[in-house]
Coordinates of C-alpha atoms in Angstrom, one line a residue:
X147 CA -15.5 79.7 -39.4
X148 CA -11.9 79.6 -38.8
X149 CA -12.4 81.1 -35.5
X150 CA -14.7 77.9 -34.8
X151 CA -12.5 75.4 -36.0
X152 CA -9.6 76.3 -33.9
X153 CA -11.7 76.8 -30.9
X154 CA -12.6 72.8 -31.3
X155 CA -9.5 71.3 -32.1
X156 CA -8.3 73.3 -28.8
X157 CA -11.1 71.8 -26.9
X158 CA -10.5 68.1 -28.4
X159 CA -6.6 68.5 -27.0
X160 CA -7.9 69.5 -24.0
X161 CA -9.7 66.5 -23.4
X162 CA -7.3 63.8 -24.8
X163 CA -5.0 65.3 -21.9
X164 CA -7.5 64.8 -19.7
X165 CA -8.1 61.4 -19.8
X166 CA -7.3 59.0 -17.2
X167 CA -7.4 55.3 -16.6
X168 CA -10.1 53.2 -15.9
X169 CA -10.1 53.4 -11.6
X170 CA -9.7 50.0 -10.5
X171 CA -6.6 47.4 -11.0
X172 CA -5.9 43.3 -9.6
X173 CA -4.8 43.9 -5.3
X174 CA -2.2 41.3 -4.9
X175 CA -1.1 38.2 -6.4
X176 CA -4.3 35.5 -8.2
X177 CA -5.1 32.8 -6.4
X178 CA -4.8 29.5 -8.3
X179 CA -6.3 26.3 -8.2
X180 CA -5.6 23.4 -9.6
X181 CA -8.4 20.5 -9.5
X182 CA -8.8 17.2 -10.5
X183 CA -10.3 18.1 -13.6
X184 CA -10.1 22.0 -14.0
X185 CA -8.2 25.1 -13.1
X186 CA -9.6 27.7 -11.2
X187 CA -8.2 31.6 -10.8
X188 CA -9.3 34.2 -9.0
X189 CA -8.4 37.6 -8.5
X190 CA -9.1 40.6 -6.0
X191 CA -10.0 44.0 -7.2
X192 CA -9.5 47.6 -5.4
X193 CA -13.1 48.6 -6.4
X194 CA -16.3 46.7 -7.6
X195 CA -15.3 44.7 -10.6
X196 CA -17.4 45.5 -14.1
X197 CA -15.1 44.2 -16.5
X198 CA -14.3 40.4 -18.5
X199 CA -11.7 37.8 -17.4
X200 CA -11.3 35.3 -20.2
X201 CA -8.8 33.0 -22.0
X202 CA -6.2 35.0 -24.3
X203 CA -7.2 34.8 -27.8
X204 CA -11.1 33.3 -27.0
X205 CA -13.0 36.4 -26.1
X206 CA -16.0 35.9 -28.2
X207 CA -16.2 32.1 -26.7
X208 CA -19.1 32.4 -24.2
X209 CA -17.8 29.2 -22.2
X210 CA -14.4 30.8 -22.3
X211 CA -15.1 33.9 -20.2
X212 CA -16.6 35.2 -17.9
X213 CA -18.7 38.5 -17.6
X214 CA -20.1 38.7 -13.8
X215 CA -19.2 41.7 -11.9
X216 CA -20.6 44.2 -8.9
X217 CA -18.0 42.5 -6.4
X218 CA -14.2 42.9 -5.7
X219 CA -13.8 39.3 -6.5
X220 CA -13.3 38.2 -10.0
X221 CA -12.0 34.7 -11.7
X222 CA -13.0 31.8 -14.0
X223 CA -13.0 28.3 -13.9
X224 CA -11.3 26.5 -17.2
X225 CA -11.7 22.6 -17.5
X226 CA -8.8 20.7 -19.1
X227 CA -10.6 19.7 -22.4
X228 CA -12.0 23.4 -23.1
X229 CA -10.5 26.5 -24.1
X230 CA -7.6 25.7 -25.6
X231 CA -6.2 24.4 -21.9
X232 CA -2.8 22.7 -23.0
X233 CA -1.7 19.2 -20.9
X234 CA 1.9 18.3 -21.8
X235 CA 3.6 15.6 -20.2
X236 CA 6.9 15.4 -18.8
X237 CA 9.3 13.3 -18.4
X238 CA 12.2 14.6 -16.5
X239 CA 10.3 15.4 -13.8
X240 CA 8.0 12.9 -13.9
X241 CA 4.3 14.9 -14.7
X242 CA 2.1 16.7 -16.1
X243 CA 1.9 20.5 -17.2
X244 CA -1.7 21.9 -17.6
X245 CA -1.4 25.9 -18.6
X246 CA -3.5 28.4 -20.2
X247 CA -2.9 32.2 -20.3
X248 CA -5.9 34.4 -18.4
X249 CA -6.9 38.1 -19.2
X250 CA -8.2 40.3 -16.7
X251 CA -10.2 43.1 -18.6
X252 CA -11.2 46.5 -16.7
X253 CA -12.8 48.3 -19.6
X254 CA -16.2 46.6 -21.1
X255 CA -14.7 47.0 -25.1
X256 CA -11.1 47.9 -24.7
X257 CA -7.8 46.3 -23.3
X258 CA -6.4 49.1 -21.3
X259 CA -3.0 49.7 -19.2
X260 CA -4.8 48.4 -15.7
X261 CA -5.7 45.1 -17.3
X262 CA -3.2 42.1 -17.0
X263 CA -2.8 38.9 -18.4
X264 CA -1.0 35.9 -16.3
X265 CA 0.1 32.9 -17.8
X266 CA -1.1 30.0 -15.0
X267 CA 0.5 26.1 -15.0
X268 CA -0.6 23.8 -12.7
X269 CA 2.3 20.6 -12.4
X270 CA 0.9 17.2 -11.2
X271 CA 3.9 15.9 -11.0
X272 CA 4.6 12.0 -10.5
X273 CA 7.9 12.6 -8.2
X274 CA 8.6 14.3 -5.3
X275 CA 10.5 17.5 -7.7
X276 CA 9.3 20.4 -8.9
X277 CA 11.0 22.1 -11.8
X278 CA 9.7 26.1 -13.4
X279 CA 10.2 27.6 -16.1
X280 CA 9.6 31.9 -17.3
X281 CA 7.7 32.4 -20.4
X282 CA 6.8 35.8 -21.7
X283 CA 4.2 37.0 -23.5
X284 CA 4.6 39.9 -26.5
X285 CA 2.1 42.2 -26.0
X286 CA 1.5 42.0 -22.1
X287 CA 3.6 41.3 -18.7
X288 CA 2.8 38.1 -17.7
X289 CA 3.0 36.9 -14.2
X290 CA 4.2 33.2 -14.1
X291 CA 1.7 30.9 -11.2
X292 CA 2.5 27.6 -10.3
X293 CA 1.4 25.5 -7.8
X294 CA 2.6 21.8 -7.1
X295 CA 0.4 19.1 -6.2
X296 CA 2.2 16.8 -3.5
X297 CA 2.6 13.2 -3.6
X298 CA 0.1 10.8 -1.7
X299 CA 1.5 9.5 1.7
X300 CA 1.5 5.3 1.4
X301 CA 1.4 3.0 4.4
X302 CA 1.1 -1.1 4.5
X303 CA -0.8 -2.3 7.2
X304 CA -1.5 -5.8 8.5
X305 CA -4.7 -5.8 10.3
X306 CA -7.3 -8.5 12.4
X307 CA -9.8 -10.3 10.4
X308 CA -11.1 -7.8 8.0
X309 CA -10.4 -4.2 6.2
X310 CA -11.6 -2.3 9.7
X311 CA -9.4 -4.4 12.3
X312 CA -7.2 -3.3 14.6
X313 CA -3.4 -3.8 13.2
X314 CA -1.5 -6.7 14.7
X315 CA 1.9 -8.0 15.5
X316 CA 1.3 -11.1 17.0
X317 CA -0.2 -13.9 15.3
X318 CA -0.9 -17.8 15.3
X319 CA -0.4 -19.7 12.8
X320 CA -4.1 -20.0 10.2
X321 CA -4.9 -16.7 11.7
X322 CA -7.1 -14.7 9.5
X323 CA -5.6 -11.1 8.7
X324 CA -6.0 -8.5 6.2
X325 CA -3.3 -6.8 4.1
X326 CA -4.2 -3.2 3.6
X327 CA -2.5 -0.4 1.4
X328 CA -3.3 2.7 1.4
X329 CA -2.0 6.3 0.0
X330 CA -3.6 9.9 1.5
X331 CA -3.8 12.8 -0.7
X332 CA -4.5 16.7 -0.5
X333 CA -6.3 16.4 -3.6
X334 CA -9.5 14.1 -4.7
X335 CA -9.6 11.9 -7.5
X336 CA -6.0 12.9 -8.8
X337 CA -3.9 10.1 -8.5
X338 CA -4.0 6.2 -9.0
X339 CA -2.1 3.6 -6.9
X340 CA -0.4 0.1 -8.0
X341 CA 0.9 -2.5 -5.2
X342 CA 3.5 -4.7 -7.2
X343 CA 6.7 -6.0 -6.3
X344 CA 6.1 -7.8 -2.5
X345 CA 8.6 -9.7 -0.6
X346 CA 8.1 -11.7 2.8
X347 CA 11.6 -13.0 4.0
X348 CA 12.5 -13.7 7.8
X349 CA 15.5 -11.2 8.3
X350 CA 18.0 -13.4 7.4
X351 CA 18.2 -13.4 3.3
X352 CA 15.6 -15.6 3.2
X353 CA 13.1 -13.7 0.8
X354 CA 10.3 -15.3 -1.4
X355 CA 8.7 -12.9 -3.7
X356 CA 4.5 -12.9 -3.4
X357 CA 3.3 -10.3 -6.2
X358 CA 5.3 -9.7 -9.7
X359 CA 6.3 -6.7 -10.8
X360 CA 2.8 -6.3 -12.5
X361 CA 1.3 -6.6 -9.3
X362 CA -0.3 -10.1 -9.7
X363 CA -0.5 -13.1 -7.3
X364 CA 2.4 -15.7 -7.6
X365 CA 1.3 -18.3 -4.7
X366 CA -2.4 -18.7 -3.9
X367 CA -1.8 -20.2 -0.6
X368 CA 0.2 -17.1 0.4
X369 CA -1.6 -14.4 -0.9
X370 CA -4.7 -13.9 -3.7
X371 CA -4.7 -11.2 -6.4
X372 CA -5.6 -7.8 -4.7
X373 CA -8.9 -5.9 -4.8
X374 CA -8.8 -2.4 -5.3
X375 CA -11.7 -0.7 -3.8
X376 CA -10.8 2.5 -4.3
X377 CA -8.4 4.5 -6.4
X378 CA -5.3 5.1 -3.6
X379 CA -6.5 1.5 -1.6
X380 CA -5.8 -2.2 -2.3
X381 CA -6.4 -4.6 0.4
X382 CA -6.7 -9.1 0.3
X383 CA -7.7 -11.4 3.1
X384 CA -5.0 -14.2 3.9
X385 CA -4.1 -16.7 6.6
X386 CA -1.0 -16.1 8.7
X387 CA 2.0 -18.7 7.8
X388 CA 5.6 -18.5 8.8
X389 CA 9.4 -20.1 8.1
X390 CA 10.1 -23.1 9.2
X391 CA 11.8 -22.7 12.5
X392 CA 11.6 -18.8 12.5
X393 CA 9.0 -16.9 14.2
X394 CA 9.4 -13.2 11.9
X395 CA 7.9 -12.3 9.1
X396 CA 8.9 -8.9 7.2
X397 CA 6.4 -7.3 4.5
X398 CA 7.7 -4.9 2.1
X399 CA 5.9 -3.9 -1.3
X400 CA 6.3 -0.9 -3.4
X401 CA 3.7 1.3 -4.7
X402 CA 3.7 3.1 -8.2
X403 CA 1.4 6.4 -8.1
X404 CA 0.6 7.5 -11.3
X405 CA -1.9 10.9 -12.5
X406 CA -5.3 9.7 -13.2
X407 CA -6.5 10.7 -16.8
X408 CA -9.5 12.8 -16.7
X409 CA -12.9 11.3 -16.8
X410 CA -11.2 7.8 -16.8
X411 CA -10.9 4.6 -14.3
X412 CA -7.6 3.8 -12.8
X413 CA -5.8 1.4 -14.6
X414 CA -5.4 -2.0 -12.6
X415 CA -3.4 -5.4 -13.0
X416 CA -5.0 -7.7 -15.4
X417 CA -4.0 -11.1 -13.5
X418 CA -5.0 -15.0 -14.1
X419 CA -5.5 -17.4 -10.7
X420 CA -2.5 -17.9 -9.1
X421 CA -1.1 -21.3 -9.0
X422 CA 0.9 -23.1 -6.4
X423 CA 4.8 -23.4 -5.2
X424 CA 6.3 -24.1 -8.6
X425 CA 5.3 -20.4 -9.9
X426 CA 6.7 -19.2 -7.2
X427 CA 9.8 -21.1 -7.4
X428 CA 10.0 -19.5 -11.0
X429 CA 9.3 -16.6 -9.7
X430 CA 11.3 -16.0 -7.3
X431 CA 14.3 -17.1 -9.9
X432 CA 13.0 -14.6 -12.3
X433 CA 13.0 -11.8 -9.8
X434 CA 16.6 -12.5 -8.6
X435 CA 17.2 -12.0 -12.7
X436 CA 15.8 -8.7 -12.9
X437 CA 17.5 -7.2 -9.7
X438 CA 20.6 -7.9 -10.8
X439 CA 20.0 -5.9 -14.1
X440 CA 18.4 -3.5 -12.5
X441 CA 21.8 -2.9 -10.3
X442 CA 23.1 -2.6 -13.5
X443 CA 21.2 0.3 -15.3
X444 CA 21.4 3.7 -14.3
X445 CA 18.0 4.9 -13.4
X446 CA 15.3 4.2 -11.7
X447 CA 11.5 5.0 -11.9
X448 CA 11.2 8.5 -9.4
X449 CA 7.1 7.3 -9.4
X450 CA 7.6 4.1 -7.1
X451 CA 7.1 4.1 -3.5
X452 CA 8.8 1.6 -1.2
X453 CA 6.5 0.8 2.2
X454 CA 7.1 -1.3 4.5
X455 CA 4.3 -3.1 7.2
X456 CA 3.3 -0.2 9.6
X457 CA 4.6 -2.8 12.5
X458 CA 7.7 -3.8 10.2
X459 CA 7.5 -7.2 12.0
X460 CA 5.2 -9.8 12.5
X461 CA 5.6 -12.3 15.0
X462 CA 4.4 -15.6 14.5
X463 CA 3.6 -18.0 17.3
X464 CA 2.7 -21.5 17.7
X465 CA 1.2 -21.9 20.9
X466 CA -2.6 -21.4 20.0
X467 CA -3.0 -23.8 16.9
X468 CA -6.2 -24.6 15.3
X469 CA -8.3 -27.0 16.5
X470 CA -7.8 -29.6 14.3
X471 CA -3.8 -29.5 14.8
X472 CA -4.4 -29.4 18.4
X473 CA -6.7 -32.5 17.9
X474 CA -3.9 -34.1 16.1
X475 CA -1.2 -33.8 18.8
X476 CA -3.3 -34.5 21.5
X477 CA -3.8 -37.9 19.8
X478 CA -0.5 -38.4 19.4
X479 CA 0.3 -37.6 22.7
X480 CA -2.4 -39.8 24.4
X481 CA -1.0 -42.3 22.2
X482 CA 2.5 -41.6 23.5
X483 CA 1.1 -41.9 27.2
X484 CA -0.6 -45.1 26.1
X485 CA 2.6 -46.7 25.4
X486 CA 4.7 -45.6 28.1
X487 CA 2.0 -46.9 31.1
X488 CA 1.6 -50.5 29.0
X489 CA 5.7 -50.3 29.1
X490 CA 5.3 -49.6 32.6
X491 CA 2.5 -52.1 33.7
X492 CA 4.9 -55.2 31.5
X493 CA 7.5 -53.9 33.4
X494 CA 5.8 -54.5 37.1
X495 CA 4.2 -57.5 35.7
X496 CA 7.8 -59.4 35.2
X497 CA 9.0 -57.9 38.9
X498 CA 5.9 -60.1 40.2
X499 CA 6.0 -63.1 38.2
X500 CA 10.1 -63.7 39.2
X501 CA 9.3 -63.0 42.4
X502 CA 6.4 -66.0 42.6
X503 CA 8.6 -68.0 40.6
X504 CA 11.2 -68.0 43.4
X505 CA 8.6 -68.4 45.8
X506 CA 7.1 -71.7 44.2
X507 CA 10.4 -72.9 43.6
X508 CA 11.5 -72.7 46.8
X509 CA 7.9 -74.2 48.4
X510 CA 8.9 -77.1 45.7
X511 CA 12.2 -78.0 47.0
X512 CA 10.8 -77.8 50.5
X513 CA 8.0 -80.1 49.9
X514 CA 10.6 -82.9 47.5
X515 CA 12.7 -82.9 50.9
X516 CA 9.8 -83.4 53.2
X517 CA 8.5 -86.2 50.9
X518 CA 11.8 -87.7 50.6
X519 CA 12.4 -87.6 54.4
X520 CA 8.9 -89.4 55.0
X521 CA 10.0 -92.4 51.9
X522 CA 13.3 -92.9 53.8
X523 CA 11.8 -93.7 57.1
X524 CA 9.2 -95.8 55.7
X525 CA 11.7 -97.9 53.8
X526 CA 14.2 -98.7 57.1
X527 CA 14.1 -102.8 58.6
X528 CA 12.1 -102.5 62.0
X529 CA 15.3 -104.8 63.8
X530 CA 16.9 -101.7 62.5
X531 CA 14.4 -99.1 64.0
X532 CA 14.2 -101.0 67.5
X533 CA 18.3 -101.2 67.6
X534 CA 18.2 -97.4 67.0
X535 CA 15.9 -96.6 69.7

């Protein structure tokens, strides 16, 4: 029995020494994504993968992993509200962290030395800056992922007649044009847009403010509140105007992007009806007020885009009014003409008139003499007559 015993404990050594890890192992660095609403890793094997990948510390959570294999592909997909997916916001930079910690598992039971764990953050950040940070984790290397989402790229267009016109720089004055904003983004359904804070001046200092810093309407006759069609577009239909005795107009707006909450609209300006010149008067005064304390404190809000019209200038002309001005000065000017041919027909009227007058006078005179002449003769003595002759 002794013999026995010895000769299985050898054999058990034998085999412990023998063992070798599981033959397969993660080629390369994951691949993450980060979605509107969910993160998504994946991960390349050296052989056919038979193994788990699932969230640290939620193995037995069906919805938290994921058991397909027979391909050299593996990964899972985590939304933001499962699985213990944490979403911390950050101020400084503007954004938010979204980060979970992901097991790759080789053996069916067992953790093993192939297997890895990587800790992945996606940063939707609300600035163009992108700050990192290490972390570790006890029992496993972790391999930090980040990926940053880039900021939408915001134009301000002025276009002909509707949303789909061609943009213009010329215009007449009661011309119907379209202000258009919009933002493009790599990712879909991300981010929400704001249009607030709009100036028109002439390029001279002379500015008059058309949407608050809340982003609602100030003069109704200059601009309505803005529709919002989609989440990264606003857009209003208006009728061209300009300065008194200028011809430019310069747009400028800014534009505050924002992350859109999950499963949630984009929050938009809750505005009244506009009213007329007074509010913007007030306004305008109010404006002037907050720009000066806003030279006067330090920071300023990384998440606001300035954008300018895409032509920068729009020139406003006066030669093809509307119909009903056109109407109007073509009345005034036949009225005009009217005035100066009756000052011209008195005029040649009193030319004629003193020139008969002189006439007649002078066939007057002629005719008293001739009759006078004629009296005289008549009145002479005949003796007198005969004695002359």
């Amino acid at each position: 029995m002794a013999r026995y015993s010895l000769g299985l404990g050898l054999c058990l050594l034998v085999a412990s020494v023998s063992a070798i890890p599981v033959d397969n192992n993660v080629e390369g660095e994951p691949e993450v994504e980060c979605g509107p609403t969910s993160i998504t890793v994946n991960f390349n094997t050296r052989n056919a993968f038979e193994g788990h990948v699932y969230v640290k510390g939620l193995f037995d959570q069906q919805e938290c992993r994921n058991d397909e294999g027979g391909r050299q592909v593996a990964g899972i997909e985590l939304p933001f509200d499962t699985c213990n997916v944490a979403r911390t916001r950050s101020l400084n930079p503007k954004g938010v962290f979204v980060t979970t910690t992901v097991v790759v598992s080789f053996h069916p039971q067992f953790v093993t030395k192939v297997d890895r764990a990587y800790r992945v953050q996606c940063f939707y950040m609300e600035a163009d800056k992108t700050v990192s940070t290490q972390i570790e984790v006890s029992d496993l290397t972790t391999a930090f992922q980040t990926q940053v989402v880039p900021m939408p790229i915001c134009k301000y267009e002025i276009l002909n007649g509707g949303p789909t016109g061609e943009p213009v720089q010329f215009a007449t004055i009661g011309q119907q044009v379209y202000h258009k904003w919009t933002c493009d983004s790599e990712t879909v359904d991300t981010f929400c847009a704001v249009v607030h804070s709009c100036t028109v001046d002439d390029g001279n200092g002379d500015t008059v403010q058309i949407l608050d810093e809340n982003g609602c309407a100030l003069d109704k006759f200059l601009l309505n509140n803005l529709e919002y069609p989609t989440d990264l577009m606003a857009g209003q239909e208006a009728h061209v105007y300009k300065y008194a005795d200028r011809s430019q107009l310069f747009y400028q707006c800014q534009i505050s992007i924002t992350v859109k909450e999950p499963n949630e609209e984009c929050a938009r300006p809750t505005c009244s009806e506009p009213q007329g010149f007074g509010a913007v008067k007030q306004a305008n005064q109010t404006a002037q007020f907050f720009r000066v304390l806003k030279k006067r404190s330090a920071p300023v809000m990384e998440n606001i885009l300035d954008v300018r019209a895409e032509l920068t200038t729009l020139e406003v002309l006066e030669g093809n009014l509307p119909s009903s001005l056109t109407q109007a000065q073509a009345l005034v000017a036949s009225r005009e003409i009217g005035e100066d041919s009756f000052r011209q027909e008195l005029c040649i009227s009193s030319f004629h008139i003193s020139v008969v007058t002189v006439f007649l006078g002078l066939t007057v005179f002629v005719a008293i003499f001739i009759t006078y002449m004629i009296v005289s003769r008549m009145m002479v003595p005949s003796d007198k007559m005969q004695s002359a002759c």
